[in-house]
């Protein structure tokens, strides 16, 4: 899964850059300080909500992948073990009659 790490890092960097750019644009915009602070607060709340949603989706997907890996490992182990011999009842359990 190491090949996906740069993609996730790039995505997080992109989001951080977007939030930073939006905050700077709001700070430099011609509007009252109260309106700008309210807009920044709203944008930050929206960004935090989006980040939480993304984190939940990543965790859910990670759990799905973990379950699939466990299933495949079990299947591979069973395949490597080969077919199980049939159980023999009473083999070696005979009682000698006198």
XYZ file of N, CA and C in Angstrom:
294
model
N 0.814 -1.191 0.000
C 0.000 0.000 0.000
C 0.860 1.259 0.000
N 2.171 1.119 -0.044
C 3.027 2.288 -0.032
C 2.834 3.134 -1.275
N 2.414 2.534 -2.375
C 2.257 3.292 -3.605
C 1.107 4.292 -3.522
N 0.224 4.182 -2.558
C -0.886 5.121 -2.413
C -0.552 6.291 -1.497
N 0.489 6.198 -0.724
C 0.833 7.245 0.232
C 1.097 8.586 -0.434
N 1.861 8.661 -1.530
C 2.076 9.968 -2.166
C 0.774 10.600 -2.654
N -0.169 9.779 -3.128
C -1.447 10.315 -3.577
C -2.213 10.939 -2.430
N -2.242 10.262 -1.296
C -2.949 10.793 -0.137
C -2.266 12.056 0.366
N -0.944 12.062 0.393
C -0.200 13.241 0.826
C -0.483 14.415 -0.108
N -0.501 14.164 -1.393
C -0.794 15.216 -2.362
C -2.205 15.752 -2.169
N -3.146 14.859 -1.919
C -4.530 15.278 -1.731
C -4.683 16.144 -0.484
N -4.070 15.726 0.601
C -4.135 16.505 1.851
C -3.455 17.854 1.658
N -2.332 17.877 0.959
C -1.642 19.138 0.685
C -2.511 20.051 -0.165
N -3.187 19.478 -1.135
C -4.090 20.250 -1.984
C -5.215 20.869 -1.154
N -5.818 20.071 -0.274
C -6.884 20.590 0.582
C -6.370 21.698 1.498
N -5.204 21.482 2.101
C -4.634 22.488 3.001
C -4.351 23.788 2.239
N -3.833 23.669 1.037
C -3.569 24.848 0.222
C -4.844 25.582 -0.138
N -5.883 24.833 -0.446
C -7.171 25.450 -0.772
C -7.756 26.195 0.405
N -7.699 25.591 1.571
C -8.220 26.248 2.778
C -7.406 27.496 3.095
N -6.096 27.387 2.982
C -5.224 28.537 3.257
C -5.508 29.665 2.263
N -5.622 29.321 1.000
C -5.919 30.323 -0.023
C -7.258 30.992 0.213
N -8.259 30.220 0.589
C -9.578 30.791 0.867
C -9.518 31.731 2.063
N -8.782 31.347 3.096
C -8.670 32.198 4.282
C -7.969 33.513 3.945
N -6.900 33.455 3.165
C -6.179 34.672 2.777
C -7.083 35.561 1.922
N -7.804 34.956 0.991
C -8.703 35.740 0.141
C -9.775 36.439 0.974
N -10.293 35.737 1.958
C -11.312 36.352 2.814
C -10.728 37.480 3.652
N -9.523 37.290 4.127
C -8.888 38.335 4.932
C -8.601 39.590 4.111
N -8.282 39.421 2.849
C -7.940 40.552 2.006
C -9.151 41.166 1.299
N -10.289 40.517 1.389
C -11.497 41.015 0.724
C -11.991 42.282 1.413
N -12.671 43.116 0.634
C -13.210 44.361 1.184
C -14.582 44.088 1.801
N -14.560 43.795 3.049
C -15.807 43.651 3.806
C -15.476 43.911 5.266
N -16.499 44.042 6.054
C -16.264 44.361 7.461
C -15.553 43.202 8.153
N -14.870 43.528 9.226
C -14.145 42.509 9.981
C -15.050 41.421 10.508
N -16.237 41.798 10.995
C -17.175 40.805 11.522
C -17.629 39.848 10.424
N -17.963 40.403 9.267
C -18.431 39.554 8.162
C -17.315 38.616 7.712
N -16.093 39.144 7.643
C -14.964 38.307 7.227
C -14.714 37.201 8.239
N -14.752 37.526 9.521
C -14.538 36.504 10.558
C -15.638 35.447 10.515
N -16.862 35.876 10.288
C -17.964 34.906 10.207
C -17.791 33.993 9.001
N -17.390 34.565 7.886
C -17.195 33.765 6.681
C -16.035 32.785 6.881
N -14.943 33.256 7.477
C -13.796 32.376 7.736
C -14.204 31.250 8.679
N -14.937 31.593 9.731
C -15.380 30.571 10.684
C -16.258 29.535 9.990
N -17.160 29.991 9.119
C -18.035 29.063 8.402
C -17.225 28.161 7.471
N -16.271 28.748 6.755
C -15.440 27.958 5.842
C -14.596 26.940 6.608
N -14.074 27.347 7.750
C -13.273 26.422 8.555
C -14.122 25.286 9.097
N -15.356 25.599 9.514
C -16.265 24.537 9.972
C -16.572 23.570 8.838
N -16.826 24.133 7.651
C -17.096 23.280 6.491
C -15.891 22.393 6.171
N -14.697 22.984 6.228
C -13.479 22.208 5.956
C -13.287 21.113 7.006
N -13.554 21.439 8.261
C -13.415 20.436 9.326
C -14.419 19.307 9.135
N -15.649 19.664 8.752
C -16.657 18.628 8.495
C -16.235 17.730 7.336
N -15.709 18.340 6.288
C -15.244 17.564 5.135
C -14.094 16.647 5.535
N -13.183 17.150 6.344
C -12.046 16.335 6.794
C -12.532 15.160 7.639
N -13.515 15.402 8.517
C -14.059 14.300 9.328
C -14.735 13.256 8.442
N -15.500 13.719 7.451
C -16.153 12.782 6.540
C -15.125 11.952 5.784
N -14.072 12.617 5.312
C -13.021 11.908 4.592
C -12.343 10.888 5.507
N -12.073 11.277 6.740
C -11.428 10.359 7.688
C -12.311 9.138 7.936
N -13.609 9.346 8.073
C -14.521 8.217 8.282
C -14.516 7.281 7.077
N -14.527 7.866 5.877
C -14.516 7.037 4.670
C -13.207 6.259 4.566
N -12.094 6.893 4.922
C -10.798 6.214 4.866
C -10.762 5.060 5.865
N -11.265 5.284 7.069
C -11.286 4.219 8.086
C -12.189 3.077 7.635
N -13.375 3.415 7.110
C -14.288 2.372 6.643
C -13.652 1.548 5.525
N -13.011 2.229 4.593
C -12.376 1.525 3.475
C -11.209 0.672 3.983
N -10.471 1.187 4.946
C -9.383 0.411 5.531
C -9.889 -0.860 6.189
N -11.019 -0.770 6.873
C -11.602 -1.959 7.499
C -12.049 -2.958 6.442
N -12.653 -2.456 5.346
C -13.067 -3.339 4.266
C -11.858 -4.055 3.666
N -10.791 -3.315 3.440
C -9.582 -3.910 2.871
C -8.998 -4.936 3.834
N -8.987 -4.616 5.126
C -8.472 -5.563 6.127
C -9.276 -6.848 6.140
N -10.595 -6.736 6.051
C -11.448 -7.929 6.013
C -11.162 -8.765 4.766
N -10.996 -8.081 3.628
C -10.719 -8.789 2.387
C -9.355 -9.484 2.452
N -8.374 -8.818 3.006
C -7.037 -9.420 3.141
C -7.119 -10.658 4.030
N -7.834 -10.560 5.147
C -7.970 -11.708 6.054
C -8.646 -12.874 5.341
N -9.682 -12.571 4.552
C -10.382 -13.622 3.824
C -9.444 -14.291 2.817
N -8.661 -13.479 2.116
C -7.745 -14.042 1.116
C -6.615 -14.838 1.758
N -6.122 -14.381 2.900
C -5.074 -15.122 3.607
C -5.618 -16.467 4.069
N -6.826 -16.481 4.597
C -7.443 -17.743 5.025
C -7.609 -18.692 3.840
N -8.062 -18.148 2.701
C -8.257 -18.978 1.518
C -6.921 -19.522 1.010
N -5.887 -18.686 1.024
C -4.564 -19.134 0.579
C -4.019 -20.205 1.518
N -4.213 -20.009 2.817
C -3.758 -21.020 3.781
C -4.454 -22.349 3.576
N -5.754 -22.290 3.318
C -6.500 -23.522 3.080
C -6.034 -24.199 1.791
N -5.738 -23.394 0.765
C -5.279 -23.959 -0.503
C -3.900 -24.593 -0.352
N -3.033 -23.961 0.415
C -1.693 -24.505 0.624
C -1.721 -25.775 1.473
N -2.666 -25.859 2.374
C -2.767 -27.032 3.248
C -3.255 -28.251 2.473
N -3.913 -28.018 1.361
C -4.409 -29.131 0.558
C -5.703 -29.685 1.132
N -6.232 -30.675 0.447
C -7.491 -31.261 0.929
C -7.270 -32.012 2.237
N -8.247 -31.933 3.085
C -8.159 -32.640 4.371
C -8.567 -34.086 4.173
N -7.820 -35.017 4.766
C -8.195 -36.434 4.635
C -9.498 -36.688 5.381
N -10.283 -37.637 4.878
C -11.542 -37.933 5.582
C -11.246 -38.507 6.959
N -12.092 -38.155 7.872
C -11.907 -38.668 9.238
C -12.296 -40.140 9.260
N -11.521 -40.923 9.985
C -11.815 -42.352 10.090
C -12.321 -42.622 11.494
N -13.521 -43.118 11.539
C -14.124 -43.400 12.844
C -13.658 -44.766 13.331
N -13.349 -44.800 14.574
C -13.015 -46.064 15.208
C -11.635 -46.575 14.895
N -10.892 -45.908 14.052
C -9.549 -46.362 13.690
C -8.665 -46.291 14.922
N -8.176 -47.389 15.359
C -7.317 -47.448 16.527
C -8.079 -47.457 17.836
N -9.390 -47.462 17.734
C -10.198 -47.424 18.952
C -10.843 -48.773 19.238
N -10.488 -49.830 18.489
C -11.134 -51.121 18.694
C -10.750 -51.673 20.081
N -11.702 -52.276 20.675
C -11.486 -52.905 21.965
C -11.353 -54.407 21.726
N -10.310 -55.006 22.284
C -10.089 -56.461 22.107
C -11.115 -57.210 22.942
N -11.731 -58.193 22.289
C -12.715 -58.990 23.034
C -12.019 -60.232 23.598
N -12.414 -60.601 24.778
C -11.737 -61.717 25.441
C -12.495 -62.972 25.332
